[in-house]
Coordinates of N, CA and C and ligand atoms in Angstrom, one line a residue:
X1 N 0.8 -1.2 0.0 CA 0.0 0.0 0.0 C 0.9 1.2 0.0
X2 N 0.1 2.1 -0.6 CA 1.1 3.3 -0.9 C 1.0 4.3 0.6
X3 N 2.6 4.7 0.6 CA 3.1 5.5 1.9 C 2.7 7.0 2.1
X4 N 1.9 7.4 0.6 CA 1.6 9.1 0.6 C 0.6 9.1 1.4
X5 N 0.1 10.7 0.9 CA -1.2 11.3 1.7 C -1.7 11.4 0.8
X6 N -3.3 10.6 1.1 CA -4.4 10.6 -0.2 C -5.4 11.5 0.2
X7 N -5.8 12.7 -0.5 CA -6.9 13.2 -0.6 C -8.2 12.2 -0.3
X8 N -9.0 12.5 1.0 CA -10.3 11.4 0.9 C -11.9 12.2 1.0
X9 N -11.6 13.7 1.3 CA -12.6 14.5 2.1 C -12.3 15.5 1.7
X10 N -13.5 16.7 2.3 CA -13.8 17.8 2.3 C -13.7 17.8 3.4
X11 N -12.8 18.8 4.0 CA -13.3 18.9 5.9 C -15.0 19.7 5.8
X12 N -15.7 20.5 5.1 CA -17.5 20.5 5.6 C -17.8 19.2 5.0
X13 N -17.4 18.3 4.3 CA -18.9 17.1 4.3 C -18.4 16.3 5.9
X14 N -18.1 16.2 6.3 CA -17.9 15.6 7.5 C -18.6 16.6 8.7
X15 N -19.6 15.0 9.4 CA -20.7 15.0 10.5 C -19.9 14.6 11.8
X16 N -19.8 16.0 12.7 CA -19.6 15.6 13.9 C -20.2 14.4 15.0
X17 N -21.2 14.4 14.2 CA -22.0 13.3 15.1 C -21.7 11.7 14.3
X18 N -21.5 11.4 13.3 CA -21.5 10.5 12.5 C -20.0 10.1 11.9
X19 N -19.7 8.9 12.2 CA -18.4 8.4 10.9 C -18.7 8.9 9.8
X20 N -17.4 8.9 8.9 CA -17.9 9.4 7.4 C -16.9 7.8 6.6
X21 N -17.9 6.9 6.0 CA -16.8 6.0 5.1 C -16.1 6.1 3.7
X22 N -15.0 6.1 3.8 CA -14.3 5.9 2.5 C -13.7 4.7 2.2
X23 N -13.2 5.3 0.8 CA -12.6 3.5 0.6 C -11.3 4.5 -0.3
X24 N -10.0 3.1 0.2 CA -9.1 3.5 0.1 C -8.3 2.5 -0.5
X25 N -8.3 2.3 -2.2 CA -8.0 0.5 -2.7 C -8.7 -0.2 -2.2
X26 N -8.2 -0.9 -1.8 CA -9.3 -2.5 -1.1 C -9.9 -2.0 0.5
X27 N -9.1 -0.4 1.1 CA -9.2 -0.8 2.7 C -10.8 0.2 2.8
X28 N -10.9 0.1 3.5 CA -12.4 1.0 4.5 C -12.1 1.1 5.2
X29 N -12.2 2.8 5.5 CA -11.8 3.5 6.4 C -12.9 4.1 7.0
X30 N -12.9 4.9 8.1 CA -13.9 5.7 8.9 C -12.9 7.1 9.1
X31 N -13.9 8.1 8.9 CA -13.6 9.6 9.2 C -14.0 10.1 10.6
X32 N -13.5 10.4 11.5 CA -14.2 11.1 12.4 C -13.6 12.2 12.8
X33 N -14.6 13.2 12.9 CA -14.3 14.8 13.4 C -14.4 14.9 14.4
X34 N -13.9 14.9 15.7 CA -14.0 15.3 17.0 C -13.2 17.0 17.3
X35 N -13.7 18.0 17.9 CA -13.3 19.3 18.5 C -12.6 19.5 17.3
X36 N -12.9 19.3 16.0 CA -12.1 20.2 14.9 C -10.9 19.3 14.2
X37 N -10.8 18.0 14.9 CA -9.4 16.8 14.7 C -10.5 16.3 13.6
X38 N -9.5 15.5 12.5 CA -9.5 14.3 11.8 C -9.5 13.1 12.0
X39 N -10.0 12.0 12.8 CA -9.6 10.9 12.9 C -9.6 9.6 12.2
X40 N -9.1 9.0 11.4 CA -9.0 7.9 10.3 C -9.1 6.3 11.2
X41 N -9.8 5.8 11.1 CA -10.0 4.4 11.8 C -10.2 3.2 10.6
X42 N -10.0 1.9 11.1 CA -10.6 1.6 9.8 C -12.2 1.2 10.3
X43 N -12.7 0.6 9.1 CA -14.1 1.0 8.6 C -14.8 -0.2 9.3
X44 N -14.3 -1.1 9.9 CA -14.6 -2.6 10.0 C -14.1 -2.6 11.6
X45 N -15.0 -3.4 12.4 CA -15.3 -3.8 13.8 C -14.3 -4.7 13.6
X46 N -13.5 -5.1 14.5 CA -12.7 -5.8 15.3 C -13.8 -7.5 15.9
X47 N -14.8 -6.7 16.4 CA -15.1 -8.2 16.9 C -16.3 -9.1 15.9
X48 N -16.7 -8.0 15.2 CA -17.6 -9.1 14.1 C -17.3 -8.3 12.9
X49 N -18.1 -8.8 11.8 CA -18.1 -7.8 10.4 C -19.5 -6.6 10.7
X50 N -19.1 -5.8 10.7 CA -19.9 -4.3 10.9 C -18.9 -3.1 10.5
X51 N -19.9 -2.4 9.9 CA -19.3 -0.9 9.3 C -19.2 0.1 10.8
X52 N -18.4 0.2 11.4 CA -18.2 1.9 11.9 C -19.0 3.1 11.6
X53 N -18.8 3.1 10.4 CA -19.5 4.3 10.1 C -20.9 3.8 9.8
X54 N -21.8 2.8 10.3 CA -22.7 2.8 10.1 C -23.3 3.3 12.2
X55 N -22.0 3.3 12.8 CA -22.6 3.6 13.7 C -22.3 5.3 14.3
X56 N -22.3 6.1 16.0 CA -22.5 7.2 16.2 C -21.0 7.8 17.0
X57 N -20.7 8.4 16.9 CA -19.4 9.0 17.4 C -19.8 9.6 19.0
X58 N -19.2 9.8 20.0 CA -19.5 10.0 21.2 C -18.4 10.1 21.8
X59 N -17.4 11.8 21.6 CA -16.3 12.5 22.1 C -15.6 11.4 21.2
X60 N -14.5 10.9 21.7 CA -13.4 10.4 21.2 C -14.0 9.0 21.2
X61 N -15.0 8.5 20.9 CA -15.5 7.3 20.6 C -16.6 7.0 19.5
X62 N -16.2 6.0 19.0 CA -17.3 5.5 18.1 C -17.6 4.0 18.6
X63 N -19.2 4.1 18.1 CA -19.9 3.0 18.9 C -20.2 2.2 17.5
X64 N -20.3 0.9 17.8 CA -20.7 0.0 16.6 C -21.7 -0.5 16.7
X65 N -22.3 -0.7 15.9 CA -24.2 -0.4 15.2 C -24.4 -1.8 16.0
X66 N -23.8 -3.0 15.6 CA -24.1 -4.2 15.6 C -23.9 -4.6 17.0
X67 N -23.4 -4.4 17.9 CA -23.2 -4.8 19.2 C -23.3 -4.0 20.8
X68 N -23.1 -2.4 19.7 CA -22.7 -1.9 20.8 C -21.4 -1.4 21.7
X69 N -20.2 -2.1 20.7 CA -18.7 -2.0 21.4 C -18.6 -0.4 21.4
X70 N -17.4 -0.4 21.7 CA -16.8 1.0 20.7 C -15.2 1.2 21.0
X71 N -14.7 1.9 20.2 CA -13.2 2.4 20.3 C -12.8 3.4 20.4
X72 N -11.5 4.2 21.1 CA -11.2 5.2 21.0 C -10.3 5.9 19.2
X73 N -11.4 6.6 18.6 CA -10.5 7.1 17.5 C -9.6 7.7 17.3
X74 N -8.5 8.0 18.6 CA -7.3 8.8 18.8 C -6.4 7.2 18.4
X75 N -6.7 6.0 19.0 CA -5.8 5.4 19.2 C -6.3 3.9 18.8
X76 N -7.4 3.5 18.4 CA -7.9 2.4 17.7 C -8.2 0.9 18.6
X77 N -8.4 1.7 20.5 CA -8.0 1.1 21.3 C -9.4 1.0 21.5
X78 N -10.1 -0.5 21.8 CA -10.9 -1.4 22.0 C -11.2 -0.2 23.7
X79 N -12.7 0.2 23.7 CA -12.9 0.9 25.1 C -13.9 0.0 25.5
X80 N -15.3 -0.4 24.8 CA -16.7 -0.8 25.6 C -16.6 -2.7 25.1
X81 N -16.5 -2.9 25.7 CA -16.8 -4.8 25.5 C -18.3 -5.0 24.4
X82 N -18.4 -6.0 23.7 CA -17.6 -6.9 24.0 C -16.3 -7.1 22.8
X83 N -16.1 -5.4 22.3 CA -14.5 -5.5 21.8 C -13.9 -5.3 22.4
X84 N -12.3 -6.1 22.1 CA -11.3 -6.5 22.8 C -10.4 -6.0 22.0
X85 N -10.2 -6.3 20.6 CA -8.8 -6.1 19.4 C -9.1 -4.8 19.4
X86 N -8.0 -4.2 18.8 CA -8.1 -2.6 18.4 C -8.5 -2.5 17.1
X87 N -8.9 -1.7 16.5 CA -8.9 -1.2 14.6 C -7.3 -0.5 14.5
X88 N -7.1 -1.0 13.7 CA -6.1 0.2 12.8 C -6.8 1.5 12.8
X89 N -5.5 2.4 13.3 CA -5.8 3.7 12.7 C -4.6 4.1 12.0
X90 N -4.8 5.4 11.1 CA -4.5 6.1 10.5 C -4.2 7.5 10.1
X91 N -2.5 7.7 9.8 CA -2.4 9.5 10.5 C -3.4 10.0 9.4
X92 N -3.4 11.4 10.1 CA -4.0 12.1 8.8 C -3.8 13.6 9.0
X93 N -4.1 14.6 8.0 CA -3.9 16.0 8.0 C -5.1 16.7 7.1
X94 N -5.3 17.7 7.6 CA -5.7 19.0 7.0 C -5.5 19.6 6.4
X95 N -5.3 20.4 4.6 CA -4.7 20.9 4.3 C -5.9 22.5 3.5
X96 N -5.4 23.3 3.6 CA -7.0 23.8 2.4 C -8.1 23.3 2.9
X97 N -8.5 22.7 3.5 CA -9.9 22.5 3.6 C -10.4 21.0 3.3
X98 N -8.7 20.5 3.0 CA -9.2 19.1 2.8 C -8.6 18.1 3.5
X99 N -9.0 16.4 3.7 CA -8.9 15.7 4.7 C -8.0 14.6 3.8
X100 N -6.6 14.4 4.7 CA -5.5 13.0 3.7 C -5.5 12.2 4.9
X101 N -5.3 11.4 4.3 CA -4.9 9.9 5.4 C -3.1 9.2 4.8
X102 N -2.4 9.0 5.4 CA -1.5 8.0 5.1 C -1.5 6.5 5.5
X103 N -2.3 5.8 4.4 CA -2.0 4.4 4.7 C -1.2 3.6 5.0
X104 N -0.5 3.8 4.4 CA 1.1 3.2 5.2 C 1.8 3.2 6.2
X105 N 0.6 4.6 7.1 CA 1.7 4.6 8.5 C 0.2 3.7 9.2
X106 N -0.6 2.9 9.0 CA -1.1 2.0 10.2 C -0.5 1.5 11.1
X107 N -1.2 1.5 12.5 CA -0.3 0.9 13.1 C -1.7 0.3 14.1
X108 N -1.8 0.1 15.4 CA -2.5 -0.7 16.2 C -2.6 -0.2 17.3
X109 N -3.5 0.1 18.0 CA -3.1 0.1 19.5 C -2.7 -0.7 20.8
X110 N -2.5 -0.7 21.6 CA -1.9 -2.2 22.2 C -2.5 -2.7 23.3
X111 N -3.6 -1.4 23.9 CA -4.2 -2.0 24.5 C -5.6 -3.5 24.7
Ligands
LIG201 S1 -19.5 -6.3 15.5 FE1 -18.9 -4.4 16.5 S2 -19.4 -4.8 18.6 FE2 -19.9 -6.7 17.6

């Protein structure tokens, strides 16, 4: 996967209350806006197949539609049971008004 910054957003189409999903090659990603930040997660639950962004953001958390878990989007760190694994997250930046992610820097959280 490529190591640049991809254009994926408009920082206005992004809902502070809502993930925003993209796709990125093969990956799915999740957007979240928290106090004016970017946060890139990926798009897929850790403990079953569910979209992220089909669920609601709450401060530095997003909740998953299907269960109920949720993770912290700073850090892709498993918070409400019954997720345990982390999601990948992914850096990202602001530039003009627009939203990049670098895929290639994923990494994991360890909690
Ligand atoms: S699939 Fe996300 S909490 Fe179960």
């Amino acid at each position: 996967m490529s190591d640049q910054w991809i254009g994926v957003a408009a920082l206005d189409e992004l809902d502070a209350d809502y993930p925003s999903p993209r796709r990125v090659g093969d990956l799915q990603i999740a957007l979240h806006l928290v106090a004016g930040a970017v946060y890139a997660t990926s798009d897929i639950c850790s403990h079953a197949y569910a979209h992220l962004s089909d669920g609601l953001l709450e401060g530095y958390e997003v909740l998953c539609p299907l269960h109920g878990g949720s993770f912290d989007v700073r850090t892709g760190a498993a918070v409400r049971a019954p997720c345990t694994a982390p999601v990948a997250v992914y850096a990202t930046k602001i530039e003009s008004g627009r939203v990049y992610v670098r895929i290639g820097d994923d990494r994991h959280a360890t909690s």
